């Protein structure tokens, strides 16, 4: 039994060691803000907006875009649409009597996935800087201005921002985003960050390359490819956006599992980048491999061993361990853990990554690498939050 306990505590120590190292480096360096050498400028900007059945919210999104703190004479809005609910007609109507910004509307006859739509939109974008945003998010009025200031640094080819407010008041999502902000700030100051966010990302047009047509993490994939091509990709916490989050535990789990699957598949496809591309391949990517690939399996193993060990040592009383885990999870999913909520947010992410890795392994074992076709379904709950 002593060996069992030593093994369990050793496993916990192994799981947590990289995170303790990260925290140590973070507090030693105390990074803040963007690492880019920013300065004001006003290049021409193309804002890419993919839409599918967004009739209920597309006009409010367009209102937000034309009200940005940026000269609209220098802005092109590229809408790529495959809707069957009249979204494209609403977009055209919105721009009927507007001299600016310029509208480029790409109508797709059939849905072929988000990555395909984005590749088409990026190819059509005519301006110096390309901004990508989502219909079901809201960006700050100064977001574009701050983004182009980052891209004024010759070394920086792409920049993303921070989810400053979780619409729908999900404490779980807010807790995870706060942890993610710390990680991305440090990554950016070390070299470049990995994860780019769909609600707001900006790229130098000349740095954009096509993403895989079956991509489930298109924004992060584009940023990763740009870094592999020599450009720096950074996170600026002063660039704010708001994104709706599910209040339902089941829906939130489905959304996070899908994101996790896309990131895991992306890391695997670009595993040859480990150890290359400066500190990005030597520090940033290995940490993300630990966080997304290794750590979830260690956490799952630790929980299983703790349960088995408790039952072996205490008999029926050992059921207190799995019961405690279930209570912790139930309270955390309801935003009811108070100061422990960030810890649950981290556990929740590890669970999603574990579930996603299992799903990918099963698909691979079945000889099916196509675990998703890249399309998405608008969620009515999130639309109601935005309305």
PDB file of C-alpha atoms in Angstrom, residues 90-378:
ATOM      1  CA  UNK A  90     -29.735  41.199 -45.139  1.00  0.00           C
ATOM      2  CA  UNK A  91     -26.044  41.920 -45.653  1.00  0.00           C
ATOM      3  CA  UNK A  92     -26.666  43.375 -49.100  1.00  0.00           C
ATOM      4  CA  UNK A  93     -29.540  45.476 -47.801  1.00  0.00           C
ATOM      5  CA  UNK A  94     -27.399  46.811 -44.953  1.00  0.00           C
ATOM      6  CA  UNK A  95     -24.837  48.166 -47.421  1.00  0.00           C
ATOM      7  CA  UNK A  96     -27.309  49.440 -50.037  1.00  0.00           C
ATOM      8  CA  UNK A  97     -26.912  53.159 -49.336  1.00  0.00           C
ATOM      9  CA  UNK A  98     -23.452  53.078 -47.744  1.00  0.00           C
ATOM     10  CA  UNK A  99     -20.492  54.449 -49.664  1.00  0.00           C
ATOM     11  CA  UNK A 100     -18.111  52.939 -47.121  1.00  0.00           C
ATOM     12  CA  UNK A 101     -16.890  50.532 -46.007  1.00  0.00           C
ATOM     13  CA  UNK A 102     -16.650  48.470 -49.162  1.00  0.00           C
ATOM     14  CA  UNK A 103     -18.538  45.161 -49.190  1.00  0.00           C
ATOM     15  CA  UNK A 104     -17.242  41.976 -50.788  1.00  0.00           C
ATOM     16  CA  UNK A 105     -19.925  39.297 -50.541  1.00  0.00           C
ATOM     17  CA  UNK A 106     -19.000  35.726 -51.428  1.00  0.00           C
ATOM     18  CA  UNK A 107     -22.022  33.442 -51.834  1.00  0.00           C
ATOM     19  CA  UNK A 108     -21.378  29.737 -51.520  1.00  0.00           C
ATOM     20  CA  UNK A 109     -23.817  27.395 -53.234  1.00  0.00           C
ATOM     21  CA  UNK A 110     -23.168  24.654 -50.693  1.00  0.00           C
ATOM     22  CA  UNK A 111     -21.624  24.340 -47.253  1.00  0.00           C
ATOM     23  CA  UNK A 112     -18.101  22.993 -47.472  1.00  0.00           C
ATOM     24  CA  UNK A 113     -16.846  23.760 -43.974  1.00  0.00           C
ATOM     25  CA  UNK A 114     -15.514  26.834 -42.205  1.00  0.00           C
ATOM     26  CA  UNK A 115     -11.893  26.332 -43.233  1.00  0.00           C
ATOM     27  CA  UNK A 116     -12.841  26.196 -46.927  1.00  0.00           C
ATOM     28  CA  UNK A 117     -14.932  29.353 -46.556  1.00  0.00           C
ATOM     29  CA  UNK A 118     -12.130  31.186 -44.789  1.00  0.00           C
ATOM     30  CA  UNK A 119      -9.548  30.197 -47.393  1.00  0.00           C
ATOM     31  CA  UNK A 120     -11.843  31.658 -50.047  1.00  0.00           C
ATOM     32  CA  UNK A 121     -12.415  34.848 -48.043  1.00  0.00           C
ATOM     33  CA  UNK A 122      -8.713  35.333 -47.296  1.00  0.00           C
ATOM     34  CA  UNK A 123      -7.900  34.921 -50.974  1.00  0.00           C
ATOM     35  CA  UNK A 124     -10.487  37.590 -51.854  1.00  0.00           C
ATOM     36  CA  UNK A 125      -9.331  40.084 -49.203  1.00  0.00           C
ATOM     37  CA  UNK A 126      -7.618  42.964 -50.966  1.00  0.00           C
ATOM     38  CA  UNK A 127      -6.140  45.069 -48.157  1.00  0.00           C
ATOM     39  CA  UNK A 128      -2.858  45.147 -46.237  1.00  0.00           C
ATOM     40  CA  UNK A 129      -4.211  43.741 -42.977  1.00  0.00           C
ATOM     41  CA  UNK A 130      -6.832  41.002 -42.671  1.00  0.00           C
ATOM     42  CA  UNK A 131      -8.981  40.788 -39.542  1.00  0.00           C
ATOM     43  CA  UNK A 132     -11.125  37.741 -38.874  1.00  0.00           C
ATOM     44  CA  UNK A 133     -14.103  37.899 -36.527  1.00  0.00           C
ATOM     45  CA  UNK A 134     -17.213  35.824 -35.809  1.00  0.00           C
ATOM     46  CA  UNK A 135     -20.846  36.817 -35.998  1.00  0.00           C
ATOM     47  CA  UNK A 136     -21.543  35.455 -32.499  1.00  0.00           C
ATOM     48  CA  UNK A 137     -18.986  37.688 -30.779  1.00  0.00           C
ATOM     49  CA  UNK A 138     -18.516  41.375 -30.034  1.00  0.00           C
ATOM     50  CA  UNK A 139     -15.236  43.277 -30.380  1.00  0.00           C
ATOM     51  CA  UNK A 140     -14.138  46.498 -28.690  1.00  0.00           C
ATOM     52  CA  UNK A 141     -14.308  49.716 -30.770  1.00  0.00           C
ATOM     53  CA  UNK A 142     -10.501  50.093 -30.639  1.00  0.00           C
ATOM     54  CA  UNK A 143      -9.708  46.426 -31.433  1.00  0.00           C
ATOM     55  CA  UNK A 144      -8.637  46.999 -35.047  1.00  0.00           C
ATOM     56  CA  UNK A 145      -6.612  50.084 -34.166  1.00  0.00           C
ATOM     57  CA  UNK A 146      -4.731  48.161 -31.462  1.00  0.00           C
ATOM     58  CA  UNK A 147      -4.204  45.213 -33.787  1.00  0.00           C
ATOM     59  CA  UNK A 148      -2.611  47.243 -36.594  1.00  0.00           C
ATOM     60  CA  UNK A 149      -0.387  48.934 -33.996  1.00  0.00           C
ATOM     61  CA  UNK A 150       0.940  45.463 -33.085  1.00  0.00           C
ATOM     62  CA  UNK A 151       1.421  44.578 -36.743  1.00  0.00           C
ATOM     63  CA  UNK A 152       3.488  47.728 -37.205  1.00  0.00           C
ATOM     64  CA  UNK A 153       6.319  45.752 -35.592  1.00  0.00           C
ATOM     65  CA  UNK A 154       8.186  44.228 -38.586  1.00  0.00           C
ATOM     66  CA  UNK A 155       8.715  40.984 -36.662  1.00  0.00           C
ATOM     67  CA  UNK A 156       5.007  40.512 -35.877  1.00  0.00           C
ATOM     68  CA  UNK A 157       2.827  38.954 -38.583  1.00  0.00           C
ATOM     69  CA  UNK A 158      -0.293  38.132 -36.571  1.00  0.00           C
ATOM     70  CA  UNK A 159      -2.000  39.153 -33.331  1.00  0.00           C
ATOM     71  CA  UNK A 160      -4.983  37.952 -31.346  1.00  0.00           C
ATOM     72  CA  UNK A 161      -6.870  39.329 -28.365  1.00  0.00           C
ATOM     73  CA  UNK A 162      -8.512  38.521 -25.058  1.00  0.00           C
ATOM     74  CA  UNK A 163     -12.010  37.444 -24.136  1.00  0.00           C
ATOM     75  CA  UNK A 164     -12.572  40.271 -21.664  1.00  0.00           C
ATOM     76  CA  UNK A 165     -16.167  39.376 -20.848  1.00  0.00           C
ATOM     77  CA  UNK A 166     -18.023  36.078 -21.083  1.00  0.00           C
ATOM     78  CA  UNK A 167     -21.542  36.810 -22.303  1.00  0.00           C
ATOM     79  CA  UNK A 168     -24.014  34.561 -20.529  1.00  0.00           C
ATOM     80  CA  UNK A 169     -22.044  34.726 -17.264  1.00  0.00           C
ATOM     81  CA  UNK A 170     -20.284  31.346 -17.309  1.00  0.00           C
ATOM     82  CA  UNK A 171     -17.849  31.296 -14.369  1.00  0.00           C
ATOM     83  CA  UNK A 172     -16.266  28.098 -15.690  1.00  0.00           C
ATOM     84  CA  UNK A 173     -15.430  29.693 -19.020  1.00  0.00           C
ATOM     85  CA  UNK A 174     -14.276  32.919 -17.369  1.00  0.00           C
ATOM     86  CA  UNK A 175     -11.956  31.027 -15.033  1.00  0.00           C
ATOM     87  CA  UNK A 176     -10.347  29.119 -17.882  1.00  0.00           C
ATOM     88  CA  UNK A 177      -9.927  32.259 -19.996  1.00  0.00           C
ATOM     89  CA  UNK A 178      -8.120  34.000 -17.124  1.00  0.00           C
ATOM     90  CA  UNK A 179      -5.675  31.100 -16.877  1.00  0.00           C
ATOM     91  CA  UNK A 180      -5.283  31.063 -20.643  1.00  0.00           C
ATOM     92  CA  UNK A 181      -4.492  34.791 -20.652  1.00  0.00           C
ATOM     93  CA  UNK A 182      -1.570  34.227 -18.268  1.00  0.00           C
ATOM     94  CA  UNK A 183      -0.241  31.434 -20.465  1.00  0.00           C
ATOM     95  CA  UNK A 184      -0.549  33.397 -23.692  1.00  0.00           C
ATOM     96  CA  UNK A 185       1.053  36.548 -22.311  1.00  0.00           C
ATOM     97  CA  UNK A 186       4.128  34.577 -21.219  1.00  0.00           C
ATOM     98  CA  UNK A 187       4.272  32.624 -24.491  1.00  0.00           C
ATOM     99  CA  UNK A 188       4.193  35.866 -26.469  1.00  0.00           C
ATOM    100  CA  UNK A 189       7.040  37.363 -24.459  1.00  0.00           C
ATOM    101  CA  UNK A 190       9.099  34.178 -24.816  1.00  0.00           C
ATOM    102  CA  UNK A 191       8.501  33.993 -28.593  1.00  0.00           C
ATOM    103  CA  UNK A 192       4.955  33.484 -29.923  1.00  0.00           C
ATOM    104  CA  UNK A 193       1.659  32.140 -28.657  1.00  0.00           C
ATOM    105  CA  UNK A 194      -0.019  29.020 -29.983  1.00  0.00           C
ATOM    106  CA  UNK A 195      -3.762  29.570 -29.685  1.00  0.00           C
ATOM    107  CA  UNK A 196      -5.513  32.210 -31.804  1.00  0.00           C
ATOM    108  CA  UNK A 197      -9.114  33.152 -31.151  1.00  0.00           C
ATOM    109  CA  UNK A 198     -11.916  33.152 -33.718  1.00  0.00           C
ATOM    110  CA  UNK A 199     -13.757  36.189 -32.331  1.00  0.00           C
ATOM    111  CA  UNK A 200     -10.775  38.401 -33.166  1.00  0.00           C
ATOM    112  CA  UNK A 201      -7.479  37.728 -34.921  1.00  0.00           C
ATOM    113  CA  UNK A 202      -5.507  39.956 -37.302  1.00  0.00           C
ATOM    114  CA  UNK A 203      -2.894  39.012 -39.885  1.00  0.00           C
ATOM    115  CA  UNK A 204      -0.581  40.679 -42.340  1.00  0.00           C
ATOM    116  CA  UNK A 205      -2.190  39.773 -45.650  1.00  0.00           C
ATOM    117  CA  UNK A 206       1.115  38.719 -47.209  1.00  0.00           C
ATOM    118  CA  UNK A 207       1.674  36.231 -44.372  1.00  0.00           C
ATOM    119  CA  UNK A 208      -1.618  34.351 -44.848  1.00  0.00           C
ATOM    120  CA  UNK A 209      -1.450  30.802 -46.213  1.00  0.00           C
ATOM    121  CA  UNK A 210      -4.305  28.308 -46.754  1.00  0.00           C
ATOM    122  CA  UNK A 211      -5.376  26.101 -43.850  1.00  0.00           C
ATOM    123  CA  UNK A 212      -6.360  22.441 -44.126  1.00  0.00           C
ATOM    124  CA  UNK A 213      -9.874  22.091 -45.482  1.00  0.00           C
ATOM    125  CA  UNK A 214     -10.881  19.780 -42.619  1.00  0.00           C
ATOM    126  CA  UNK A 215      -9.394  22.023 -39.926  1.00  0.00           C
ATOM    127  CA  UNK A 216     -11.289  22.366 -36.644  1.00  0.00           C
ATOM    128  CA  UNK A 217      -8.826  24.968 -35.320  1.00  0.00           C
ATOM    129  CA  UNK A 218      -8.457  27.195 -38.371  1.00  0.00           C
ATOM    130  CA  UNK A 219      -7.371  30.379 -36.559  1.00  0.00           C
ATOM    131  CA  UNK A 220      -4.696  28.604 -34.513  1.00  0.00           C
ATOM    132  CA  UNK A 221      -3.584  26.614 -37.563  1.00  0.00           C
ATOM    133  CA  UNK A 222      -3.066  29.780 -39.579  1.00  0.00           C
ATOM    134  CA  UNK A 223      -1.075  31.362 -36.741  1.00  0.00           C
ATOM    135  CA  UNK A 224       1.049  28.208 -36.360  1.00  0.00           C
ATOM    136  CA  UNK A 225       1.815  28.116 -40.079  1.00  0.00           C
ATOM    137  CA  UNK A 226       2.716  31.808 -40.062  1.00  0.00           C
ATOM    138  CA  UNK A 227       5.154  31.203 -37.187  1.00  0.00           C
ATOM    139  CA  UNK A 228       6.649  28.243 -39.035  1.00  0.00           C
ATOM    140  CA  UNK A 229       7.191  30.563 -41.998  1.00  0.00           C
ATOM    141  CA  UNK A 230       9.188  32.958 -39.816  1.00  0.00           C
ATOM    142  CA  UNK A 231       6.619  35.496 -38.606  1.00  0.00           C
ATOM    143  CA  UNK A 232       5.972  36.152 -34.936  1.00  0.00           C
ATOM    144  CA  UNK A 233       2.392  35.646 -33.667  1.00  0.00           C
ATOM    145  CA  UNK A 234       1.463  37.355 -30.411  1.00  0.00           C
ATOM    146  CA  UNK A 235      -1.318  37.860 -27.886  1.00  0.00           C
ATOM    147  CA  UNK A 236      -2.245  41.396 -26.821  1.00  0.00           C
ATOM    148  CA  UNK A 237      -4.475  41.411 -23.710  1.00  0.00           C
ATOM    149  CA  UNK A 238      -5.470  45.016 -24.485  1.00  0.00           C
ATOM    150  CA  UNK A 239      -7.388  43.837 -27.562  1.00  0.00           C
ATOM    151  CA  UNK A 240     -10.781  42.947 -26.126  1.00  0.00           C
ATOM    152  CA  UNK A 241     -13.674  40.905 -27.437  1.00  0.00           C
ATOM    153  CA  UNK A 242     -16.722  39.301 -25.885  1.00  0.00           C
ATOM    154  CA  UNK A 243     -17.960  35.814 -26.677  1.00  0.00           C
ATOM    155  CA  UNK A 244     -21.103  34.038 -25.557  1.00  0.00           C
ATOM    156  CA  UNK A 245     -20.708  30.857 -23.512  1.00  0.00           C
ATOM    157  CA  UNK A 246     -23.231  28.103 -22.863  1.00  0.00           C
ATOM    158  CA  UNK A 247     -24.938  28.019 -19.479  1.00  0.00           C
ATOM    159  CA  UNK A 248     -25.821  24.337 -19.955  1.00  0.00           C
ATOM    160  CA  UNK A 249     -23.075  21.936 -18.801  1.00  0.00           C
ATOM    161  CA  UNK A 250     -23.829  19.495 -21.632  1.00  0.00           C
ATOM    162  CA  UNK A 251     -23.658  22.129 -24.362  1.00  0.00           C
ATOM    163  CA  UNK A 252     -20.515  23.634 -22.867  1.00  0.00           C
ATOM    164  CA  UNK A 253     -18.906  20.199 -22.789  1.00  0.00           C
ATOM    165  CA  UNK A 254     -19.762  19.577 -26.446  1.00  0.00           C
ATOM    166  CA  UNK A 255     -18.334  22.950 -27.481  1.00  0.00           C
ATOM    167  CA  UNK A 256     -15.118  22.480 -25.495  1.00  0.00           C
ATOM    168  CA  UNK A 257     -14.661  18.894 -26.689  1.00  0.00           C
ATOM    169  CA  UNK A 258     -14.861  20.058 -30.291  1.00  0.00           C
ATOM    170  CA  UNK A 259     -12.295  22.800 -29.702  1.00  0.00           C
ATOM    171  CA  UNK A 260     -10.036  20.342 -27.897  1.00  0.00           C
ATOM    172  CA  UNK A 261     -10.270  17.858 -30.756  1.00  0.00           C
ATOM    173  CA  UNK A 262      -9.238  20.510 -33.267  1.00  0.00           C
ATOM    174  CA  UNK A 263      -6.225  21.592 -31.210  1.00  0.00           C
ATOM    175  CA  UNK A 264      -5.050  18.029 -30.563  1.00  0.00           C
ATOM    176  CA  UNK A 265      -5.295  17.118 -34.223  1.00  0.00           C
ATOM    177  CA  UNK A 266      -3.396  20.286 -35.141  1.00  0.00           C
ATOM    178  CA  UNK A 267      -0.575  19.549 -32.683  1.00  0.00           C
ATOM    179  CA  UNK A 268      -0.235  16.022 -34.036  1.00  0.00           C
ATOM    180  CA  UNK A 269      -0.140  17.138 -37.661  1.00  0.00           C
ATOM    181  CA  UNK A 270       2.577  19.668 -36.831  1.00  0.00           C
ATOM    182  CA  UNK A 271       4.562  17.479 -34.435  1.00  0.00           C
ATOM    183  CA  UNK A 272       7.661  18.007 -36.579  1.00  0.00           C
ATOM    184  CA  UNK A 273       7.729  21.638 -35.343  1.00  0.00           C
ATOM    185  CA  UNK A 274       8.832  20.480 -31.875  1.00  0.00           C
ATOM    186  CA  UNK A 275      12.369  21.636 -31.189  1.00  0.00           C
ATOM    187  CA  UNK A 276      12.393  23.974 -34.193  1.00  0.00           C
ATOM    188  CA  UNK A 277      11.607  27.646 -34.851  1.00  0.00           C
ATOM    189  CA  UNK A 278      13.483  29.043 -31.879  1.00  0.00           C
ATOM    190  CA  UNK A 279      11.886  29.213 -28.434  1.00  0.00           C
ATOM    191  CA  UNK A 280       8.513  28.521 -30.066  1.00  0.00           C
ATOM    192  CA  UNK A 281       9.473  24.913 -30.790  1.00  0.00           C
ATOM    193  CA  UNK A 282      11.689  24.461 -27.732  1.00  0.00           C
ATOM    194  CA  UNK A 283       9.453  25.981 -25.035  1.00  0.00           C
ATOM    195  CA  UNK A 284       5.963  27.036 -26.226  1.00  0.00           C
ATOM    196  CA  UNK A 285       5.035  23.913 -28.192  1.00  0.00           C
ATOM    197  CA  UNK A 286       6.401  21.430 -25.605  1.00  0.00           C
ATOM    198  CA  UNK A 287       4.373  23.141 -22.855  1.00  0.00           C
ATOM    199  CA  UNK A 288       1.237  22.941 -24.981  1.00  0.00           C
ATOM    200  CA  UNK A 289       1.939  19.300 -25.760  1.00  0.00           C
ATOM    201  CA  UNK A 290       2.165  18.650 -22.025  1.00  0.00           C
ATOM    202  CA  UNK A 291      -0.963  20.642 -21.238  1.00  0.00           C
ATOM    203  CA  UNK A 292      -3.094  19.211 -24.065  1.00  0.00           C
ATOM    204  CA  UNK A 293      -1.683  15.747 -24.767  1.00  0.00           C
ATOM    205  CA  UNK A 294       0.176  14.349 -21.737  1.00  0.00           C
ATOM    206  CA  UNK A 295      -1.396  16.015 -18.700  1.00  0.00           C
ATOM    207  CA  UNK A 296      -5.024  14.964 -19.413  1.00  0.00           C
ATOM    208  CA  UNK A 297      -4.004  11.302 -19.413  1.00  0.00           C
ATOM    209  CA  UNK A 298      -2.033  11.743 -16.187  1.00  0.00           C
ATOM    210  CA  UNK A 299      -5.013  13.484 -14.555  1.00  0.00           C
ATOM    211  CA  UNK A 300      -7.380  10.701 -15.668  1.00  0.00           C
ATOM    212  CA  UNK A 301      -4.935   8.043 -14.433  1.00  0.00           C
ATOM    213  CA  UNK A 302      -4.528   9.842 -11.107  1.00  0.00           C
ATOM    214  CA  UNK A 303      -8.281  10.034 -10.553  1.00  0.00           C
ATOM    215  CA  UNK A 304      -8.662   6.349 -11.419  1.00  0.00           C
ATOM    216  CA  UNK A 305      -5.811   5.304  -9.104  1.00  0.00           C
ATOM    217  CA  UNK A 306      -7.160   7.446  -6.254  1.00  0.00           C
ATOM    218  CA  UNK A 307     -10.544   5.754  -6.612  1.00  0.00           C
ATOM    219  CA  UNK A 308      -9.133   2.233  -6.839  1.00  0.00           C
ATOM    220  CA  UNK A 309      -6.747   2.830  -3.956  1.00  0.00           C
ATOM    221  CA  UNK A 310      -9.472   4.234  -1.716  1.00  0.00           C
ATOM    222  CA  UNK A 311     -11.705   1.240  -2.360  1.00  0.00           C
ATOM    223  CA  UNK A 312      -8.831  -1.200  -1.771  1.00  0.00           C
ATOM    224  CA  UNK A 313      -7.810   0.405   1.533  1.00  0.00           C
ATOM    225  CA  UNK A 314     -11.155   1.463   2.965  1.00  0.00           C
ATOM    226  CA  UNK A 315     -13.651  -0.870   1.380  1.00  0.00           C
ATOM    227  CA  UNK A 316     -17.111   0.692   1.039  1.00  0.00           C
ATOM    228  CA  UNK A 317     -15.868   3.819   2.819  1.00  0.00           C
ATOM    229  CA  UNK A 318     -13.536   4.326  -0.120  1.00  0.00           C
ATOM    230  CA  UNK A 319     -16.556   5.371  -2.155  1.00  0.00           C
ATOM    231  CA  UNK A 320     -16.066   8.753  -0.491  1.00  0.00           C
ATOM    232  CA  UNK A 321     -13.280   9.496  -3.002  1.00  0.00           C
ATOM    233  CA  UNK A 322     -15.301   9.087  -6.229  1.00  0.00           C
ATOM    234  CA  UNK A 323     -18.258  10.722  -4.473  1.00  0.00           C
ATOM    235  CA  UNK A 324     -16.091  13.702  -3.601  1.00  0.00           C
ATOM    236  CA  UNK A 325     -14.881  13.949  -7.187  1.00  0.00           C
ATOM    237  CA  UNK A 326     -18.459  13.845  -8.455  1.00  0.00           C
ATOM    238  CA  UNK A 327     -19.584  16.506  -5.964  1.00  0.00           C
ATOM    239  CA  UNK A 328     -16.642  18.737  -6.908  1.00  0.00           C
ATOM    240  CA  UNK A 329     -17.503  18.328 -10.587  1.00  0.00           C
ATOM    241  CA  UNK A 330     -21.218  18.917 -10.040  1.00  0.00           C
ATOM    242  CA  UNK A 331     -20.630  22.084  -8.001  1.00  0.00           C
ATOM    243  CA  UNK A 332     -18.015  23.351 -10.455  1.00  0.00           C
ATOM    244  CA  UNK A 333     -20.304  22.836 -13.436  1.00  0.00           C
ATOM    245  CA  UNK A 334     -22.848  25.036 -11.665  1.00  0.00           C
ATOM    246  CA  UNK A 335     -20.347  27.809 -10.863  1.00  0.00           C
ATOM    247  CA  UNK A 336     -20.779  27.036  -7.146  1.00  0.00           C
ATOM    248  CA  UNK A 337     -17.190  26.501  -5.940  1.00  0.00           C
ATOM    249  CA  UNK A 338     -16.356  30.075  -4.997  1.00  0.00           C
ATOM    250  CA  UNK A 339     -12.566  30.585  -4.784  1.00  0.00           C
ATOM    251  CA  UNK A 340     -11.993  27.007  -6.051  1.00  0.00           C
ATOM    252  CA  UNK A 341     -13.782  27.709  -9.317  1.00  0.00           C
ATOM    253  CA  UNK A 342     -10.545  28.387 -11.298  1.00  0.00           C
ATOM    254  CA  UNK A 343      -9.264  24.966 -10.215  1.00  0.00           C
ATOM    255  CA  UNK A 344     -12.400  23.350 -11.584  1.00  0.00           C
ATOM    256  CA  UNK A 345     -12.047  25.383 -14.797  1.00  0.00           C
ATOM    257  CA  UNK A 346      -8.611  23.838 -15.294  1.00  0.00           C
ATOM    258  CA  UNK A 347      -9.917  20.338 -14.507  1.00  0.00           C
ATOM    259  CA  UNK A 348     -12.833  20.872 -16.878  1.00  0.00           C
ATOM    260  CA  UNK A 349     -10.409  21.693 -19.682  1.00  0.00           C
ATOM    261  CA  UNK A 350      -8.318  18.600 -18.933  1.00  0.00           C
ATOM    262  CA  UNK A 351     -11.455  16.449 -19.069  1.00  0.00           C
ATOM    263  CA  UNK A 352     -12.354  17.881 -22.480  1.00  0.00           C
ATOM    264  CA  UNK A 353      -8.840  17.247 -23.783  1.00  0.00           C
ATOM    265  CA  UNK A 354      -8.936  13.661 -22.460  1.00  0.00           C
ATOM    266  CA  UNK A 355     -12.317  12.987 -24.051  1.00  0.00           C
ATOM    267  CA  UNK A 356     -11.151  14.512 -27.330  1.00  0.00           C
ATOM    268  CA  UNK A 357      -7.961  12.444 -27.381  1.00  0.00           C
ATOM    269  CA  UNK A 358      -9.952   9.256 -26.760  1.00  0.00           C
ATOM    270  CA  UNK A 359     -12.331  10.167 -29.605  1.00  0.00           C
ATOM    271  CA  UNK A 360      -9.395  10.792 -31.952  1.00  0.00           C
ATOM    272  CA  UNK A 361      -7.719   7.508 -31.009  1.00  0.00           C
ATOM    273  CA  UNK A 362     -10.961   5.619 -31.611  1.00  0.00           C
ATOM    274  CA  UNK A 363     -11.399   7.269 -34.987  1.00  0.00           C
ATOM    275  CA  UNK A 364      -7.830   6.400 -35.917  1.00  0.00           C
ATOM    276  CA  UNK A 365      -8.313   2.791 -34.815  1.00  0.00           C
ATOM    277  CA  UNK A 366     -11.423   2.604 -36.990  1.00  0.00           C
ATOM    278  CA  UNK A 367      -9.458   3.998 -39.930  1.00  0.00           C
ATOM    279  CA  UNK A 368     -11.514   7.192 -39.915  1.00  0.00           C
ATOM    280  CA  UNK A 369      -9.446  10.373 -39.635  1.00  0.00           C
ATOM    281  CA  UNK A 370     -12.435  12.542 -40.548  1.00  0.00           C
ATOM    282  CA  UNK A 371     -14.000  13.039 -37.117  1.00  0.00           C
ATOM    283  CA  UNK A 372     -15.848  16.171 -38.216  1.00  0.00           C
ATOM    284  CA  UNK A 373     -16.632  17.782 -41.557  1.00  0.00           C
ATOM    285  CA  UNK A 374     -15.729  21.307 -40.439  1.00  0.00           C
ATOM    286  CA  UNK A 375     -19.254  22.737 -40.577  1.00  0.00           C
ATOM    287  CA  UNK A 376     -20.993  24.281 -37.596  1.00  0.00           C
ATOM    288  CA  UNK A 377     -24.578  24.692 -36.441  1.00  0.00           C
ATOM    289  CA  UNK A 378     -25.771  28.059 -35.065  1.00  0.00           C
TER     290      UNK A 378
END
